[in-house]
Amino acid sequence: MVELDRADIALLRAMQKNNRLTSEELAGVVHLSPTACQRRLRRLRSEGVIEGDVSIVSPKAVGRHVTMIVMVSLERERADIVDRFKAAIRNTREVMMGFYVTGDADFMLVVTARDMEDYEQFTRRFFYENHDIKGFKTMVVMDRLKASFAIPIEA
Amino acid sequence: MVELDRADIALLRAMQKNNRLTSEELAGVVHLSPTACQRRLRRLRSEGVIEGDVSIVSPKAVGRHVTMIVMVSLERERADIVDRFKAAIRNTREVMMGFYVTGDADFMLVVTARDMEDYEQFTRRFFYENHDIKGFKTMVVMDRLKASFAIPIEA
DNA sequence: AGTGAAATTTATCTAAC
DNA sequence: GTTAGATAAATTTCACT
């Protein structure tokens, strides 16, 4: 774990909300010079504290009108089966997020689809044709309250 | 829904991966001039197709070593109770994501914590002291496979 | 070490077409 | 939609604490 001082934390907090701020704007927030802000950001990126910088696209605006939470159980929790399913997740664009978990299910997926029919087709392709899968349970997302990757950062 | 042509889609795809590309780099990707790329991005932002631009911070790098998926059931699914819980989600930094869902549970949360003890304390504060909550089920995340907001964007 | 100021390089914005 | 010039920002250099 990397050492982070107050300025780093202030920078990360700001950049998690909006990474298009100029270094001058950032300087105002963290009370350092623009140059210092840029240097710190470069360091944070090279050290992997900042993993990436992305635009957040509205699913609805690009025609993905439904989002599902899917809990998936595998037939057996054998390493090769788990790895195969992980690969399937990575290669499937409809799966926006995938978590390998302990507990009632083996995987939690967030899946987007154009509509319900589209989701139906997806389940046929992705679940029913996969013999490693014991079962899955779908929950329809009615409201996305937080879908940011904002992580609480403390001093 | 906004009309998007091939260039818009190419722009969105690129910006979902990396929004720090210069307009010249983008121009190379979408085969337009840098100015055209900037104009399109400005439009996509003003129309809300691009909801925001953020840095992705590594949870581990900032000391959040554990991630949990929590399925929450409310005592009653009454509008005011649901709204109150939505507000609680929004105001709670540990909750990285929150979805209001249909099905077995009422909410699905992604929660980060420094460690298990920290998560314990969180559950006490957030769940046990809240009388609107019937129950919750925690799944420990062993592997984050996809935790991006990359949405499949099609022509 | 890490900081800040000024000069340089680079990118973005504002036209004009 | 493009190209070119003006504006603004990021980067580098360097002196300082």
XYZ file of C-alpha atoms (C1' of nucleotides) in Angstrom:
344
model
C 0.000 0.000 0.000
C 1.210 3.413 -1.026
C 1.577 6.250 1.437
C -0.965 8.976 0.801
C -0.919 12.354 2.484
C -3.768 14.815 2.834
C -3.109 16.395 -0.536
C -3.172 13.021 -2.306
C -6.451 12.180 -0.657
C -7.954 15.520 -1.593
C -6.805 14.980 -5.169
C -8.264 11.481 -5.340
C -11.559 12.652 -3.875
C -11.815 15.391 -6.461
C -10.741 13.227 -9.377
C -13.225 10.515 -8.461
C -15.979 13.022 -8.985
C -14.553 14.786 -12.005
C -11.258 14.098 -13.698
C -11.592 16.945 -16.187
C -10.602 19.618 -13.717
C -7.579 21.604 -14.776
C -4.551 21.554 -12.517
C -5.339 25.122 -11.599
C -8.799 24.135 -10.413
C -7.293 21.239 -8.502
C -4.732 23.569 -6.989
C -7.585 25.589 -5.534
C -9.053 22.492 -3.935
C -5.905 20.991 -2.442
C -4.017 24.229 -1.719
C -0.953 23.384 -3.733
C 0.410 24.797 -6.961
C -0.894 23.460 -10.274
C 2.514 21.929 -10.926
C 2.476 20.006 -7.665
C -1.000 18.684 -8.433
C 0.096 17.395 -11.816
C 3.171 15.714 -10.404
C 1.138 14.005 -7.738
C -1.438 12.828 -10.245
C 1.291 11.410 -12.430
C 2.699 9.548 -9.431
C -0.723 8.261 -8.404
C -1.284 6.968 -11.922
C 2.120 5.334 -12.242
C 1.743 3.669 -8.840
C -1.666 2.312 -9.779
C -3.567 4.227 -7.119
C -5.489 5.707 -10.015
C -6.335 2.643 -12.091
C -7.827 4.489 -14.999
C -9.695 7.501 -16.271
C -12.986 6.983 -18.021
C -16.146 8.606 -19.226
C -19.359 7.293 -17.730
C -21.921 6.646 -20.455
C -25.638 6.646 -19.720
C -26.951 3.131 -20.430
C -30.355 4.451 -21.479
C -28.883 6.995 -23.844
C -27.231 4.191 -25.776
C -30.306 2.008 -25.800
C -29.613 -0.304 -22.859
C -32.948 0.182 -21.146
C -32.823 -2.643 -18.665
C -30.282 -3.650 -16.061
C -30.328 -6.943 -14.195
C -28.582 -8.265 -11.143
C -27.929 -11.964 -11.666
C -26.793 -14.365 -8.980
C -25.139 -17.400 -10.537
C -24.389 -20.790 -9.009
C -21.972 -23.212 -10.642
C -22.420 -26.981 -10.707
C -19.115 -27.493 -8.952
C -16.732 -24.972 -7.462
C -13.734 -26.497 -9.154
C -10.863 -24.207 -10.111
C -11.023 -24.905 -13.829
C -14.782 -24.417 -13.958
C -14.534 -21.174 -12.019
C -11.757 -19.934 -14.287
C -13.736 -20.842 -17.384
C -16.693 -18.874 -16.142
C -14.499 -15.910 -15.253
C -13.210 -15.907 -18.810
C -16.780 -16.027 -20.125
C -17.635 -12.973 -18.047
C -14.655 -11.068 -19.346
C -15.547 -11.886 -22.937
C -19.191 -10.958 -22.690
C -19.985 -7.330 -23.327
C -23.449 -7.484 -21.805
C -21.890 -8.260 -18.434
C -20.992 -4.852 -17.087
C -19.702 -6.115 -13.776
C -18.793 -9.481 -12.393
C -17.872 -10.454 -8.864
C -16.752 -13.869 -7.669
C -18.271 -14.231 -4.210
C -18.694 -16.530 -1.250
C -22.120 -17.310 0.126
C -25.426 -18.251 -1.425
C -24.191 -17.742 -4.959
C -20.862 -18.079 -6.706
C -21.041 -15.017 -8.935
C -22.893 -11.745 -8.952
C -23.294 -10.136 -12.339
C -24.663 -6.815 -13.499
C -26.036 -7.256 -16.987
C -27.467 -4.647 -19.353
C -29.834 -5.357 -22.215
C -31.814 -3.373 -24.739
C -35.075 -4.777 -23.393
C -36.498 -7.873 -21.744
C -36.507 -9.899 -24.917
C -32.874 -9.050 -25.464
C -32.142 -10.185 -21.915
C -34.037 -13.440 -22.558
C -31.835 -14.129 -25.538
C -28.777 -13.333 -23.496
C -29.735 -15.825 -20.779
C -30.251 -18.515 -23.398
C -26.824 -17.924 -24.870
C -24.963 -17.271 -21.679
C -26.604 -19.511 -19.093
C -28.670 -22.286 -20.619
C -25.992 -23.330 -23.078
C -23.370 -23.466 -20.348
C -23.262 -26.846 -18.591
C -21.128 -25.540 -15.754
C -24.055 -23.532 -14.473
C -26.375 -25.008 -11.892
C -28.739 -22.098 -11.784
C -29.187 -18.364 -11.771
C -31.561 -15.877 -10.267
C -32.429 -12.577 -11.911
C -33.379 -9.360 -10.187
C -34.588 -6.477 -12.306
C -33.050 -3.130 -11.450
C -35.716 -0.521 -10.922
C -33.417 2.244 -9.774
C -29.691 2.761 -9.971
C -28.918 4.852 -6.912
C -25.213 4.781 -6.943
C -23.349 3.346 -9.820
C -20.160 5.197 -9.361
C -16.837 3.811 -8.378
C -16.366 6.360 -5.711
C -14.397 4.778 -2.939
C -14.378 6.333 0.513
C -10.890 7.688 0.984
C -9.755 8.553 4.453
C -6.798 10.354 5.876
C -33.015 8.586 -26.857
C -30.392 10.521 -28.743
C -29.371 9.628 -32.254
C -25.835 8.315 -32.384
C -23.911 7.665 -35.560
C -20.856 5.493 -36.051
C -18.464 8.238 -35.048
C -20.340 8.920 -31.798
C -20.263 5.254 -30.966
C -16.568 5.006 -31.689
C -15.980 8.043 -29.494
C -18.006 6.626 -26.627
C -16.262 3.270 -26.862
C -12.878 4.955 -26.707
C -13.810 7.345 -23.905
C -15.255 4.548 -21.799
C -11.827 2.975 -21.769
C -9.765 6.142 -21.478
C -11.023 9.673 -21.370
C -7.570 11.227 -21.291
C -6.967 10.765 -24.969
C -6.252 14.013 -26.771
C -8.612 15.064 -29.506
C -5.873 14.242 -31.973
C -5.657 10.682 -30.697
C -9.427 10.421 -30.823
C -9.386 11.764 -34.347
C -7.162 8.849 -35.330
C -9.621 6.386 -33.853
C -12.813 7.772 -35.340
C -11.369 9.132 -38.592
C -12.531 12.676 -38.079
C -10.693 15.911 -37.386
C -9.785 16.739 -33.762
C -12.218 19.648 -33.823
C -15.085 17.426 -34.917
C -14.281 15.019 -32.061
C -14.362 17.830 -29.527
C -17.621 19.186 -30.838
C -19.185 15.745 -30.656
C -17.915 15.177 -27.138
C -19.306 18.517 -26.062
C -22.678 17.543 -27.532
C -22.595 14.082 -25.939
C -21.863 15.669 -22.582
C -24.544 18.336 -22.851
C -27.114 15.769 -23.943
C -26.256 13.529 -21.010
C -25.024 10.622 -23.090
C -21.766 11.070 -21.228
C -22.895 11.365 -17.617
C -19.520 12.159 -16.171
C -15.778 11.789 -16.339
C -13.963 10.229 -13.438
C -10.768 8.648 -12.250
C -11.030 5.063 -11.070
C -9.207 4.633 -7.772
C -7.895 1.259 -6.661
C -9.777 0.277 -3.492
C -6.802 -1.629 -2.134
C -4.419 1.234 -2.757
C -6.500 3.415 -0.453
C -6.872 0.757 2.205
C -10.280 -0.684 1.358
C -9.244 -4.306 1.374
C -12.607 -5.971 1.411
C -15.656 -5.634 -0.796
C -19.063 -7.090 -0.007
C -22.204 -7.690 -1.953
C -25.161 -7.147 0.344
C -28.733 -8.096 -0.460
C -31.144 -6.070 1.678
C -34.822 -6.690 2.424
C -37.011 -3.975 3.885
C -39.765 -4.582 6.437
C -42.363 -3.095 4.128
C -42.059 -1.910 0.549
C -43.772 1.362 1.246
C -42.757 4.369 -0.826
C -41.582 6.491 2.096
C -39.555 3.634 3.570
C -37.967 2.890 0.207
C -37.160 6.560 -0.303
C -35.669 6.835 3.156
C -33.410 3.897 2.458
C -32.411 5.312 -0.904
C -31.359 8.499 0.844
C -29.357 6.493 3.372
C -27.512 4.777 0.536
C -26.712 8.067 -1.096
C -25.362 9.501 2.125
C -23.214 6.543 3.049
C -19.726 6.594 1.628
C -19.045 2.922 2.265
C -21.822 2.024 -0.159
C -20.117 2.190 -3.530
C -23.135 1.067 -5.498
C -26.783 0.676 -4.753
C -29.524 -0.821 -6.876
C -33.222 -0.942 -6.067
C -34.392 -4.281 -7.432
C -37.337 -6.606 -7.766
C -37.118 -10.223 -6.689
C -35.744 -11.945 -3.607
C -34.307 -8.777 -2.169
C -35.203 -5.103 -2.308
C -31.724 -3.628 -2.642
C -28.361 -4.822 -3.795
C -25.403 -2.939 -2.399
C -21.693 -3.055 -3.040
C -19.898 -2.029 0.122
C -16.184 -1.509 0.731
C -14.463 -1.679 4.080
C -10.938 -1.546 5.415
C -11.257 -5.053 6.829
C -13.837 -7.449 8.268
C -13.990 -5.663 11.590
C -14.642 -2.407 9.825
C -17.425 -4.074 7.854
C -18.904 -5.427 11.090
C -19.050 -1.932 12.493
C -20.630 -0.703 9.305
C -23.395 -3.319 9.480
C -24.124 -2.328 13.044
C -24.487 1.319 12.117
C -26.184 0.886 8.800
C -28.399 -2.167 9.223
C -29.012 -3.081 12.844
C -29.869 0.457 13.890
C -32.314 0.835 11.014
C -35.796 -0.416 11.886
C -36.943 -0.352 8.277
C -34.687 -3.297 7.514
C -36.017 -6.821 7.763
C -32.744 -8.510 6.976
C -29.625 -8.586 4.887
C -27.326 -11.192 3.452
C -23.631 -10.597 2.892
C -21.453 -12.152 0.221
C -17.722 -11.563 0.392
C -16.127 -10.602 -2.900
C -13.173 -12.824 -3.653
C -12.505 -11.486 -7.120
C -13.599 -8.379 -8.956
C -13.640 -9.473 -12.597
C -15.266 -6.532 -14.169
C -15.902 -3.448 -12.212
C -16.005 -1.021 -15.026
C -18.957 0.882 -16.290
C -18.325 -0.133 -19.819
C -21.655 -0.396 -21.521
C -21.939 -2.332 -24.763
C -22.579 0.280 -27.397
C -23.907 -0.866 -30.712
C -24.409 0.786 -34.042
C 12.145 14.770 -0.526
C 8.858 17.822 -2.503
C 7.615 22.605 -3.942
C 6.692 26.737 -7.049
C 7.742 30.108 -11.124
C 8.807 30.774 -15.669
C 9.672 29.013 -20.380
C 8.495 25.630 -23.616
C 5.683 22.265 -25.613
C 1.209 20.576 -26.431
C -3.699 20.625 -26.575
C -7.966 22.991 -26.927
C -11.047 26.516 -28.493
C -12.719 29.968 -31.850
C -13.431 31.383 -35.584
C -13.642 31.303 -41.000
C -14.752 28.416 -44.766
C -17.466 18.541 -41.779
C -12.294 20.840 -42.221
C -8.164 23.914 -41.681
C -5.622 27.631 -39.396
C -4.693 30.897 -35.875
C -5.615 32.383 -30.964
C -6.056 30.878 -26.378
C -5.326 27.953 -22.630
C -3.403 24.121 -20.423
C 0.195 20.640 -19.350
C 5.118 19.718 -19.185
C 9.812 20.638 -18.444
C 13.492 23.119 -16.430
C 15.493 25.027 -12.670
C 16.132 27.498 -8.335
C 14.601 27.107 -3.567
C 13.508 25.178 1.279
